Every structure is written in structure tokens, then in C-alpha cells.
Coordinates of C-alpha atoms and ligand atoms in Angstrom, one line a residue:
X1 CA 58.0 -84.8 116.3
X2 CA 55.3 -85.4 113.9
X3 CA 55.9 -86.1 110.2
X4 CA 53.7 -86.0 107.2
X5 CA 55.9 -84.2 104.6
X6 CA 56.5 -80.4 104.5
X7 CA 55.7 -81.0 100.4
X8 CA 52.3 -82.4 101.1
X9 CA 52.5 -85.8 102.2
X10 CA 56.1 -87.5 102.6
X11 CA 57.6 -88.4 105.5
X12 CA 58.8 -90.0 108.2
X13 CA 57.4 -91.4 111.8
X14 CA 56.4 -89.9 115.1
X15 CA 58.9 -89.3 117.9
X16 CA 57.2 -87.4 120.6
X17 CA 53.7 -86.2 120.4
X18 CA 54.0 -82.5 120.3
X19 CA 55.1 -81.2 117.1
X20 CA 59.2 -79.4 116.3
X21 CA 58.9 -75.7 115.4
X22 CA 61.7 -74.1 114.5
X23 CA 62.4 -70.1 114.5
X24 CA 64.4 -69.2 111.8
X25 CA 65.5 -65.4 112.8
X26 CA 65.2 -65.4 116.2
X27 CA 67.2 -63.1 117.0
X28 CA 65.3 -60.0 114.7
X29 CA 62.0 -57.4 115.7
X30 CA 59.7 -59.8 114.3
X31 CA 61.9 -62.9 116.2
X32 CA 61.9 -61.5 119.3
X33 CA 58.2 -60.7 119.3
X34 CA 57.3 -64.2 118.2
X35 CA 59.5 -66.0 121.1
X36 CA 57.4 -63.8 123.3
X37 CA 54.2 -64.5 121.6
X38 CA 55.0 -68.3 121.8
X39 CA 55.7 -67.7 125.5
X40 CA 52.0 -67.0 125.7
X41 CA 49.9 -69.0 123.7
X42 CA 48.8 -72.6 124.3
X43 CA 52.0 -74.8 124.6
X44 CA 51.2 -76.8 121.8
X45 CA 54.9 -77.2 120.3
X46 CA 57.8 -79.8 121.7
X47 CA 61.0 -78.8 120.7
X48 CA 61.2 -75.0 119.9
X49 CA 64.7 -74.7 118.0
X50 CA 66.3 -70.9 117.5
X51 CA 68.2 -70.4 114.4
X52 CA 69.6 -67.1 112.9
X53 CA 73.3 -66.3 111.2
X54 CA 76.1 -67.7 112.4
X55 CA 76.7 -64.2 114.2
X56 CA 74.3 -65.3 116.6
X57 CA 75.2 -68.4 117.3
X58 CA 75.5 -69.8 120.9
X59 CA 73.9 -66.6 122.2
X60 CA 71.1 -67.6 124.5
X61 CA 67.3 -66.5 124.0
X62 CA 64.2 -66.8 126.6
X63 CA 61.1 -68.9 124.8
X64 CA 58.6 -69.8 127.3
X65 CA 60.6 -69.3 130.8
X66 CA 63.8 -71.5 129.2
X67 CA 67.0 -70.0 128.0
X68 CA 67.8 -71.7 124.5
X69 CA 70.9 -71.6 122.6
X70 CA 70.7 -69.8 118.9
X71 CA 72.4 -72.8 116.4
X72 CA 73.0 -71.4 112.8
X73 CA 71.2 -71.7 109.8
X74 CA 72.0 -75.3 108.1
X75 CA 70.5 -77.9 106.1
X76 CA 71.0 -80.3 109.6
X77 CA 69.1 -77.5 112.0
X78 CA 65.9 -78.4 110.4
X79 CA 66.4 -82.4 111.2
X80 CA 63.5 -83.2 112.9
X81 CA 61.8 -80.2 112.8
X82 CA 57.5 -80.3 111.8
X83 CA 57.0 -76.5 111.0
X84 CA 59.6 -73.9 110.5
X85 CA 59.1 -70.3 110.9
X86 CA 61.3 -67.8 108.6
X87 CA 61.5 -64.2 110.0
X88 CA 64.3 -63.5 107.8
X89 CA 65.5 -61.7 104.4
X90 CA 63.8 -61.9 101.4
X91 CA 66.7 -63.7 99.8
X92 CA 67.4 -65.6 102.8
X93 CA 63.6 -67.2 103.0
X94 CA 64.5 -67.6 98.8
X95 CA 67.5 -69.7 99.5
X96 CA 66.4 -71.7 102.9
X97 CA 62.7 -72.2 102.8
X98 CA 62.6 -74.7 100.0
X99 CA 65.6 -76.5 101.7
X100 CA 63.7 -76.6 105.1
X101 CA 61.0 -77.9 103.3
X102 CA 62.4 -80.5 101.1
X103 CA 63.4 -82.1 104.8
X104 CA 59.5 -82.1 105.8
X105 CA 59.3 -79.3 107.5
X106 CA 56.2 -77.2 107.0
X107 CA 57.6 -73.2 106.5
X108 CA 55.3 -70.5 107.6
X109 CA 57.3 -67.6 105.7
X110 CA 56.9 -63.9 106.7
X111 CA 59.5 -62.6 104.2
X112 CA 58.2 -61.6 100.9
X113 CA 59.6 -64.1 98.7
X114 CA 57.0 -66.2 98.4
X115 CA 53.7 -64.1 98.9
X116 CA 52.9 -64.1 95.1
X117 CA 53.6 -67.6 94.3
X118 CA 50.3 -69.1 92.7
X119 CA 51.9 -72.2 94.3
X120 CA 52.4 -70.8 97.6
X121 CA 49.0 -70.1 99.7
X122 CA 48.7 -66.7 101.3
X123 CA 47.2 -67.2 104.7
X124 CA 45.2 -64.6 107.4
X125 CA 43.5 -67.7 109.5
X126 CA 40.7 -65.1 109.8
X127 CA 40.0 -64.7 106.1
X128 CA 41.2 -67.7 104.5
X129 CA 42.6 -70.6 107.1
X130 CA 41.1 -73.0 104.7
X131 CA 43.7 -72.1 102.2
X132 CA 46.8 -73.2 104.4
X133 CA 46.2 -76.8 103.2
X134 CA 47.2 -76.8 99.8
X135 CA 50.6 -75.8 99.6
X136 CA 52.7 -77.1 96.7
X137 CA 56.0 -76.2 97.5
X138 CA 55.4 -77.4 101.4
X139 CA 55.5 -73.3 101.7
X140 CA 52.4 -71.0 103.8
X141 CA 53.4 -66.9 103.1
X142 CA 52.7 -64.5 105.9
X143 CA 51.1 -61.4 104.3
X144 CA 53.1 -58.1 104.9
X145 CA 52.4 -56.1 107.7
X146 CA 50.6 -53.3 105.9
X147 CA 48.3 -55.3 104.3
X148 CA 47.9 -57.4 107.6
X149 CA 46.6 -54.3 109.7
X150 CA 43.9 -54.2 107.9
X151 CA 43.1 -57.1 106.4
X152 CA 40.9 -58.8 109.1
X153 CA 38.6 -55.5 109.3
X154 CA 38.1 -55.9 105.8
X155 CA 37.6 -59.3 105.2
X156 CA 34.8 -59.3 107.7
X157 CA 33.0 -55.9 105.9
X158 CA 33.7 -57.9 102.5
X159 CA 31.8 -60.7 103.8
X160 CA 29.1 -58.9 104.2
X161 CA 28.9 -56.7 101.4
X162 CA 31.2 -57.3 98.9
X163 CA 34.1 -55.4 98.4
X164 CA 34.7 -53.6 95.0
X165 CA 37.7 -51.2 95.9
X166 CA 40.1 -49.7 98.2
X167 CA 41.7 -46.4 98.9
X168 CA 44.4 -46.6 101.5
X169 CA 47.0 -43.8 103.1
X170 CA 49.1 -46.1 105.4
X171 CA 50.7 -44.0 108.3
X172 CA 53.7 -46.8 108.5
X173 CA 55.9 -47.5 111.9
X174 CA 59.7 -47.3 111.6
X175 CA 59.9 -51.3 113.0
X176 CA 58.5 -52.2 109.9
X177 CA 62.0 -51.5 108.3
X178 CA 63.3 -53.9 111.1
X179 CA 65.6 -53.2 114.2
X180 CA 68.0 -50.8 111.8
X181 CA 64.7 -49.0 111.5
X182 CA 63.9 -48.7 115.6
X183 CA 67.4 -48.1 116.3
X184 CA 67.4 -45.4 113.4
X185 CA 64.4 -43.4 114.9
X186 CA 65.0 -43.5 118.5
X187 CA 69.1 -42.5 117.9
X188 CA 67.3 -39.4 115.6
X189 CA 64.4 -38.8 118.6
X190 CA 67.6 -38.4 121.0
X191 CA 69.2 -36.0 118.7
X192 CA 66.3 -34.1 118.0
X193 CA 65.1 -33.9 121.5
X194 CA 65.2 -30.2 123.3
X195 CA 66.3 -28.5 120.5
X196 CA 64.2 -26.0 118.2
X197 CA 64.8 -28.2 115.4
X198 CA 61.7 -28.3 112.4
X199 CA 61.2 -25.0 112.0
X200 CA 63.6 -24.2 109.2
X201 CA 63.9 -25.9 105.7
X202 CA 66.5 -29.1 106.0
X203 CA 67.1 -28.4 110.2
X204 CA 65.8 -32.1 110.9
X205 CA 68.1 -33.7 107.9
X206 CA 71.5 -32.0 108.9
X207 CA 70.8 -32.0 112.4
X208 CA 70.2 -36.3 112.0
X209 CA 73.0 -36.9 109.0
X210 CA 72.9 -40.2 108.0
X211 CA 69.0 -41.3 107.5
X212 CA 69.7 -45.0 108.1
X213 CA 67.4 -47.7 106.1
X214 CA 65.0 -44.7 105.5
X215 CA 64.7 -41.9 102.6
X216 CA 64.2 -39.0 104.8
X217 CA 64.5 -38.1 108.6
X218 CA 62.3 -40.0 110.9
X219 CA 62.0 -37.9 113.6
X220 CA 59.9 -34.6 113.5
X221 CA 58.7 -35.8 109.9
X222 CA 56.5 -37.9 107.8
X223 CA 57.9 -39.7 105.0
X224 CA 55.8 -40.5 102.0
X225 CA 57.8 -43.7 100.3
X226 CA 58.4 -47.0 102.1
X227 CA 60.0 -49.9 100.6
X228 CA 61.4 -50.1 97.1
X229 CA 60.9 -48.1 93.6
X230 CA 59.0 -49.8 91.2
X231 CA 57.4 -49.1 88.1
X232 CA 55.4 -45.7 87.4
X233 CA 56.6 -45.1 90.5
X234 CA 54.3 -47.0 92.8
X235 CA 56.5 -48.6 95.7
X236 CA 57.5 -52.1 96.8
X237 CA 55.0 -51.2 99.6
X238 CA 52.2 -50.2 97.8
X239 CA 51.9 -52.9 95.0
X240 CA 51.5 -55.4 98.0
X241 CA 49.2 -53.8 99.4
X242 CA 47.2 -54.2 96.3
X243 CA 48.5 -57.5 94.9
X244 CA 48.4 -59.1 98.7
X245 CA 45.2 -57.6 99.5
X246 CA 43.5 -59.6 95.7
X247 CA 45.1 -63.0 97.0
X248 CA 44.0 -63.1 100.0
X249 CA 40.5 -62.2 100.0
X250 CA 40.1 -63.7 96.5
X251 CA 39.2 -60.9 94.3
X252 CA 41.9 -60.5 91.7
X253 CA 40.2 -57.5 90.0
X254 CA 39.6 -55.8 93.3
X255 CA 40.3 -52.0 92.8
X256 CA 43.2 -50.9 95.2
X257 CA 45.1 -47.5 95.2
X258 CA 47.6 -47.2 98.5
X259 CA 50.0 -44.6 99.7
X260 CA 52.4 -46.2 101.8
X261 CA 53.8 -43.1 104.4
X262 CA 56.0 -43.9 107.0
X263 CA 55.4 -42.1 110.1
X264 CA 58.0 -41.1 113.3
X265 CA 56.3 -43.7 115.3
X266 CA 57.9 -47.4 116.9
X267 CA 55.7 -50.1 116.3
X268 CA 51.5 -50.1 115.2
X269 CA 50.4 -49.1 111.3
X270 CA 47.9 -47.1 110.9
X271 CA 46.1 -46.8 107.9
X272 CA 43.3 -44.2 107.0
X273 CA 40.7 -46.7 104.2
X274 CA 38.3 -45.4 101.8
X275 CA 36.1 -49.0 101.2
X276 CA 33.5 -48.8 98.9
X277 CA 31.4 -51.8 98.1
X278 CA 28.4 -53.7 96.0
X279 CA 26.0 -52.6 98.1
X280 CA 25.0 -49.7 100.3
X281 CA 26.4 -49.5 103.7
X282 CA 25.3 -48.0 107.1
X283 CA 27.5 -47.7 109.7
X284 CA 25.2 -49.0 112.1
X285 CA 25.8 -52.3 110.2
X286 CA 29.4 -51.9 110.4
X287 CA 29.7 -51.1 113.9
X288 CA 27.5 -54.3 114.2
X289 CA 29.8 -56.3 111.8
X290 CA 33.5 -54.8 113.2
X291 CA 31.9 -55.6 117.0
X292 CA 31.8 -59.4 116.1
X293 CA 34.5 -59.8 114.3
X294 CA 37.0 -62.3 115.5
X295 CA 40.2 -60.3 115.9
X296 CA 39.0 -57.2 115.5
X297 CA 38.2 -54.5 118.4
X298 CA 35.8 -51.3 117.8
X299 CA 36.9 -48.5 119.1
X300 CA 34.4 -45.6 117.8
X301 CA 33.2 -42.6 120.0
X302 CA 35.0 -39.7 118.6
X303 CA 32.7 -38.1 120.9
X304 CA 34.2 -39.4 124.1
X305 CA 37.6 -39.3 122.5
X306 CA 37.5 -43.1 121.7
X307 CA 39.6 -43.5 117.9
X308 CA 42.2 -46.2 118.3
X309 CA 46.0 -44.6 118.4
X310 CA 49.3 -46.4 117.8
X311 CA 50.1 -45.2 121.1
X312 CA 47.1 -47.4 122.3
X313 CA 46.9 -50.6 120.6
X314 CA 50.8 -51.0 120.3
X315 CA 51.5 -54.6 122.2
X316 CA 48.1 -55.8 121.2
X317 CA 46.9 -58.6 119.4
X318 CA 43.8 -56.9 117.8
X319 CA 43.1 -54.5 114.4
X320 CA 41.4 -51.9 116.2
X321 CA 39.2 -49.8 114.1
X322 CA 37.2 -46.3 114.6
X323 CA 36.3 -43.3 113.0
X324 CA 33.5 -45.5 110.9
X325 CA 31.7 -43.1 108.7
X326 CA 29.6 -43.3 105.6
X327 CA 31.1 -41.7 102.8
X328 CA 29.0 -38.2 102.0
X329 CA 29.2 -38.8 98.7
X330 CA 28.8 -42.3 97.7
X331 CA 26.3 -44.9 100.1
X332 CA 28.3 -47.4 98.9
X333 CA 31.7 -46.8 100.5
X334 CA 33.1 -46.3 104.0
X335 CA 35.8 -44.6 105.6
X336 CA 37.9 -45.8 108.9
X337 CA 40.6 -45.8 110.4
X338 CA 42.6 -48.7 111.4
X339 CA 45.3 -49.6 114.0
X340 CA 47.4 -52.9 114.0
X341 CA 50.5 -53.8 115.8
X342 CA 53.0 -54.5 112.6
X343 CA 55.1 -57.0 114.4
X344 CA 51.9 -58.8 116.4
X345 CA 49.4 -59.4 113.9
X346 CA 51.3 -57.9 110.9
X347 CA 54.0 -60.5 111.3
X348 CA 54.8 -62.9 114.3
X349 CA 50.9 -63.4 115.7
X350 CA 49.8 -64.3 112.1
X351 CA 52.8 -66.4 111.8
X352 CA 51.8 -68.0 114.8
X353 CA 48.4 -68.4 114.4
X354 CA 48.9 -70.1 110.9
X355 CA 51.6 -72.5 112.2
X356 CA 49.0 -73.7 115.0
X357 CA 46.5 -74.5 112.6
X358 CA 49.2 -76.5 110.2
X359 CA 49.9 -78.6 114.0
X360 CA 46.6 -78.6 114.4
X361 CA 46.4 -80.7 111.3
X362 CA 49.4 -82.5 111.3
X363 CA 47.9 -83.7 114.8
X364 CA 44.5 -85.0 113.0
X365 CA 46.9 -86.9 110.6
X366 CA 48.8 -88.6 112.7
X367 CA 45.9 -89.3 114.6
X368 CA 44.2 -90.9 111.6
X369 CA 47.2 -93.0 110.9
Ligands
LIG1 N1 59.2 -55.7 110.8 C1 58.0 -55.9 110.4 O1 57.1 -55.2 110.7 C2 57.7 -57.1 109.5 C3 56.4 -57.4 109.2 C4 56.1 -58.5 108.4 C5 57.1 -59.2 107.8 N2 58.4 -58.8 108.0 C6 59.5 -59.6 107.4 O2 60.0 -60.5 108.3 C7 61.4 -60.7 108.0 C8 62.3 -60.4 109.2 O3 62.1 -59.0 109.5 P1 62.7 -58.3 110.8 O4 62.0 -56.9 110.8 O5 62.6 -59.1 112.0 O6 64.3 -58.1 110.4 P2 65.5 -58.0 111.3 O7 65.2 -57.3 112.6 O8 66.6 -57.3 110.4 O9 66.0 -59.5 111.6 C9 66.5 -60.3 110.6 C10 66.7 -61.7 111.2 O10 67.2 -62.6 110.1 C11 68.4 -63.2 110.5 N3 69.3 -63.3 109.4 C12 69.7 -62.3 108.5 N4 70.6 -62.8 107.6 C13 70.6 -64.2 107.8 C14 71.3 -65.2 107.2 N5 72.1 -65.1 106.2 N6 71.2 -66.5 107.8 C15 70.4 -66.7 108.8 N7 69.7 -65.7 109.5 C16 69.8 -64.5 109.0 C17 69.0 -62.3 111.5 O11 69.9 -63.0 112.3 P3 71.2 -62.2 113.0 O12 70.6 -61.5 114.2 O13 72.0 -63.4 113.4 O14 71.8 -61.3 112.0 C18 67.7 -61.8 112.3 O15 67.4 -62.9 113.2 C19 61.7 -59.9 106.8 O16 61.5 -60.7 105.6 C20 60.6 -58.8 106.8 O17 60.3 -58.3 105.5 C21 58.8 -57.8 108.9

């Protein structure tokens, strides 16, 4: 392990010379993507410890070829540990993070406890890596997954012209309400499948009875709330899209309007944006912008059939973004469409990817020392 303080700068002594990570949820849809995401990156971590509930614990997990034993959540799992991924509850992350943290582990959290936290950095390391080093609390928040599909896009248009507001309609994957919310659509899909079912009022909803963690019937349907009530009711979903989406790229009077839909599809968020800027756009400039991008793949010849598709960019690590066109009536403003995978980039990949660059420091420090 390698120490300097999960708090900013207490801590103990090295022990090996890779770094301790600890995954704290395992055993969930963004857990099981990360193991496999670790499997696949550079092998930069030591010890990779699984933790979930005690439900899970003994069950054995595959991280990079080796089967590993799930221990449950306690203060003495994180003994040892350098950075500690949370891909848990809200209130879990609430309750465990500052723990994990006050015994010098770094916590990447992906829950949305902490997003808002003027003491908590909110971190895309293609927008804002610099902002992972100063953490208060010894806590880095992993944006939300809408706001993450389309964040990188965006941050590399704002760059270059200055973003001044947002429009979004977010076409929202059922895994984004976790494994209840997979299991929940492809029981319905089975149900539904072979019948003549959606072509009288409430077929779908008696047909599929219980609607699980969702609002409406997932299958042969689109649902336009996801996430909580809140107030003049706006959703959980769509208020982090706007707050989220100010944080991250810095503009805290950035004009955002978002509504969140969820959509009969597994895993991938789509969202259609309406970006209008400082200055006037082309879409030549775009194409040439989105093109270079790190982390971003254009995808644009409507012509040839080339939009990017959940379907399509599911499994990938990428936003993909088409259907680039200059707003007819306003040369300031854009409209695309943009596809990221919810529990790649929109949770375990960015988790990953900010996690490597706190090793990556915590590797310069020790160095130093
Ligand atoms: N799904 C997405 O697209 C997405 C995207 C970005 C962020 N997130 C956030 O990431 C977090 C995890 O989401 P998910 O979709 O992976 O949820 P999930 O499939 O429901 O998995 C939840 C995980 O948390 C563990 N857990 C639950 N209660 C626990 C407790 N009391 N103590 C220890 N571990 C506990 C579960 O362990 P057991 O298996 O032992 O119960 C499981 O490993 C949430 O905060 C979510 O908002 C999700």
C-alpha cells in the first residue's frame, strides 16, 4: 500500500508499491462493470479488496482472471486500503465514505451523496482532472450518469465556445435504476413478448402488474419521470443534470432545462441537447472539435445511416455523438444527439479513470518522499 492520508495528507508508510483499492458494492450493475473494467485497464492497483452487505459475504467474484472473496462492509475492511470505490446507496456512501476515509483511504464516490458538497470535488478527468486534488473531506464524487453521457461532448464544445445554456430530453436506460431496474424490464419484455399487447389504453400496465422501481411499465413504453419528486415538480434526475452539469464545468449560472425520460432500453443514455453558446457555431467546427476530443467518437452521416444508437455504443467506453446541426433559428446553438454507456462512462469507467489519476499521485508523493 501507499499512504498519504485520504483527508489530504495524514498517514502512514508504504507496504508494497502498488497502491490498495477497495470496491465497495461489488456485487451491484455498476460493481460488476467496474471488476470488469479493472480486468482491463493497466494493472496499476495491488490488492483489489470486494466489499458489499453482509448478504454477499464469502460469495466469490472474478477481478482480473482471480476469484476473490466478497468481506462485508466494516470499519476494519478498509485497513490498509489507498483508494476506496463506493458503488452503493446514497445513504450507504453517507454513512461509510467518511469512515473509509478518516482511515486514509482516498473514496471515489458514485452515489449521490456527496455530488453537491462545496467540499467535495466533482470530477470528469476530461473536463476537470485538475480538480481531484483538493478534496476536503478525503472524498472525489462521481457525476450521475445522465449528466456523464454527455458531459465530455460538452465540455470540449464549451471549450471552444463558451457555453451559455442547455436544453436536454434524456432517453434514460432501465440499468440506471440498478439491477431491480434490468431485472424489472427484461421479466416485463418476456411478458409482453408475442402478444398484441399496446394497442389498447392500460393493456401494457395490467398485462405487467407490479411496475417494480419504476412509475410506469417499461416495456412497450416511454416513461417521462426518473428518479425522485422535487420541488415544482422538476425530478431528482433533472436538477442534477442542471446542478451537476454548473459544478463540473464551472459555470454556476449556466442555463439548463432537462427532461429526464426513461426509455424500454438495458444499458446506454441517450440524450437529444439543444446547446447554444457565446458565439456562433458551424458544424464544420464541431465535427472538427467532437473528432478530437479525447473520449468522445463522431458518429455523423445521417446520410449513410451513421447516428450513434444504444443498441451500438452499449459496452463502449466512448460518448458517441451525431446528428450535429446548426440550430435554424439561432447561429449560436447546436443540436445533437448523444449516446453513453450509463454504467461505463456514466458510472464505473469515470470511477476508474478518477481513481487512477488519485494513484497516479499518490505514486508521485511517495516518490517525492
Ligand atoms: N446504475 C447506474 O447507471 C448508475 C450510474 C451512476 C451512479 N450510480 C450509483 O451507483 C450506486 C450503485 O448503483 P447500482 O446501480 O450498482 O446499484 P445496485 O445494483 O442496487 O447495487 C448496490 C450495491 O450496493 C451494495 N449494498 C447495498 N446496501 C449495502 C449495505 N448496507 N452495506 C454494504 N453494501 C450495500 C449491494 O450489495 P449486496 O449485493 O450485498 O446487496 C450492491 O453491491 C448508487 O449510488 C447509484 O445511484 C448508478
Amino acid at each position: 500500500m501507499i499512504r498519504s492520508g485520504g483527508a489530504g495528507g495524514a498517514a502512514g508508510s508504504a507496504g508494497g508499491d502498488k497502491p490498495t483499492l477497495a470496491v465497495v458494492g461489488a456485487t451491484g450493475a455498476v460493481g460488476t462493470v467496474m471488476l470488469s473494467i479493472l480486468s482491463e485497464r493497466a494493472d496499476i492497483w495491488g490488492e483489489i479488496r470486494l466489499i458489499a452487505s453482509p448478504r454477499s459475504a464469502g460469495r466469490k467474484l472474478t477481478v482480473r482472471g482471480e476469484q476473490v472473496e466478497v468481506v462485508a462492509l466494516s470499519e476494519e475492511a478498509f485497513e490498509g486500503v489507498d483508494v476506496a470505490m463506493f458503488d452503493v446507496p446514497d445513504e450507504v456512501s453517507a454513512q461509510w465514505a467518511p469512515i473509509a476515509a478518516s482511515k486514509g483511504a482516498v473514496v471515489v464516490d458514485n452515489s449521490g451523496a456527496f455530488r453537491m458538497d462545496p467540499d467535495v470535488p466533482l470530477v470528469v478527468p476530461e473536463v476537470n482532472a485538475h480538480a481531484a486534488r483538493v478534496r476536503p473531506r478525503g472524498i472525489i464524487a462521481n457525476p450521475n450518469c445522465t449528466t456523464l453521457s454527455m458531459i465530455v461532448a460538452m465540455g470540449a464544445l464549451h471549450a471552444e465556445f463558451g457555453l451559455s445554456e442547455l436544453i436536454v430530453s434524456s432517453y434514460q436506460a432501465v440499468s440506471g435504476a440498478g439491477k431491480e431496474g434490468i431485472d424489472t424490464l427484461r421479466e416485463q419484455l418476456t411478458l409482453v413478448a408475442g402478444t398484441e399487447l399496446g394497442t389498447q389504453p392500460g393493456d401494457v400496465r395490467r398485462a405487467v402488474g407490479d411496475t417494480g422501481p419504476f412509475p410506469a411499465p417499461m416495456a412497450l413504453n416511454v416513461v417521462p419521470f426518473a428518479g425522485s419528486l422535487k420541488e415544482d415538480g422538476w425530478s431528482s434526475e433533472e436538477l442534477k443534470v442542471r446542478n451537476e452539469s454548473r459544478k463540473i464545468l464551472g459555470l454556476p449560472e449556466l442555463r439548463v432545462a432537462a427532461t429526464c425520460v426513461r426509455v424500454p432500453v438495458i444499458t446506454t443514455h441517450s440524450l437529444a441537447v439543444h446547446a447554444r453558446f457565446e458565439n456562433e457555431v458551424t458544424v464544420e467546427a464541431a465535427h472538427e472539435i467532437l473528432a478530437g476530443a479525447p473520449g468522445v467518437v463522431l458518429c455523423d452521416d445521417p446520410a449513410e445511416g451513421e447516428f450513434p444508437t444504444p443498441a451500438d455504443a452499449v459496452g463502449t467506453d466512448p460518448t458517441w455523438v451525431g446528428r450535429v446541426r446548426r440550430s435554424l433559428d439561432d447561429p449560436k446553438a447546436l443540436e445533437l444527439f448523444v449516446c453513453g454507456d450509463n454504467l461505463r462512462k456514466g458510472a464505473a469507467l469515470n470511477t476508474a479513470q478518477i481513481a487512477e489519476v488519485v494513484a497516479a499521485e499518490l505514486a508521485a508523493g511517495a516518490a517525492a518522499r
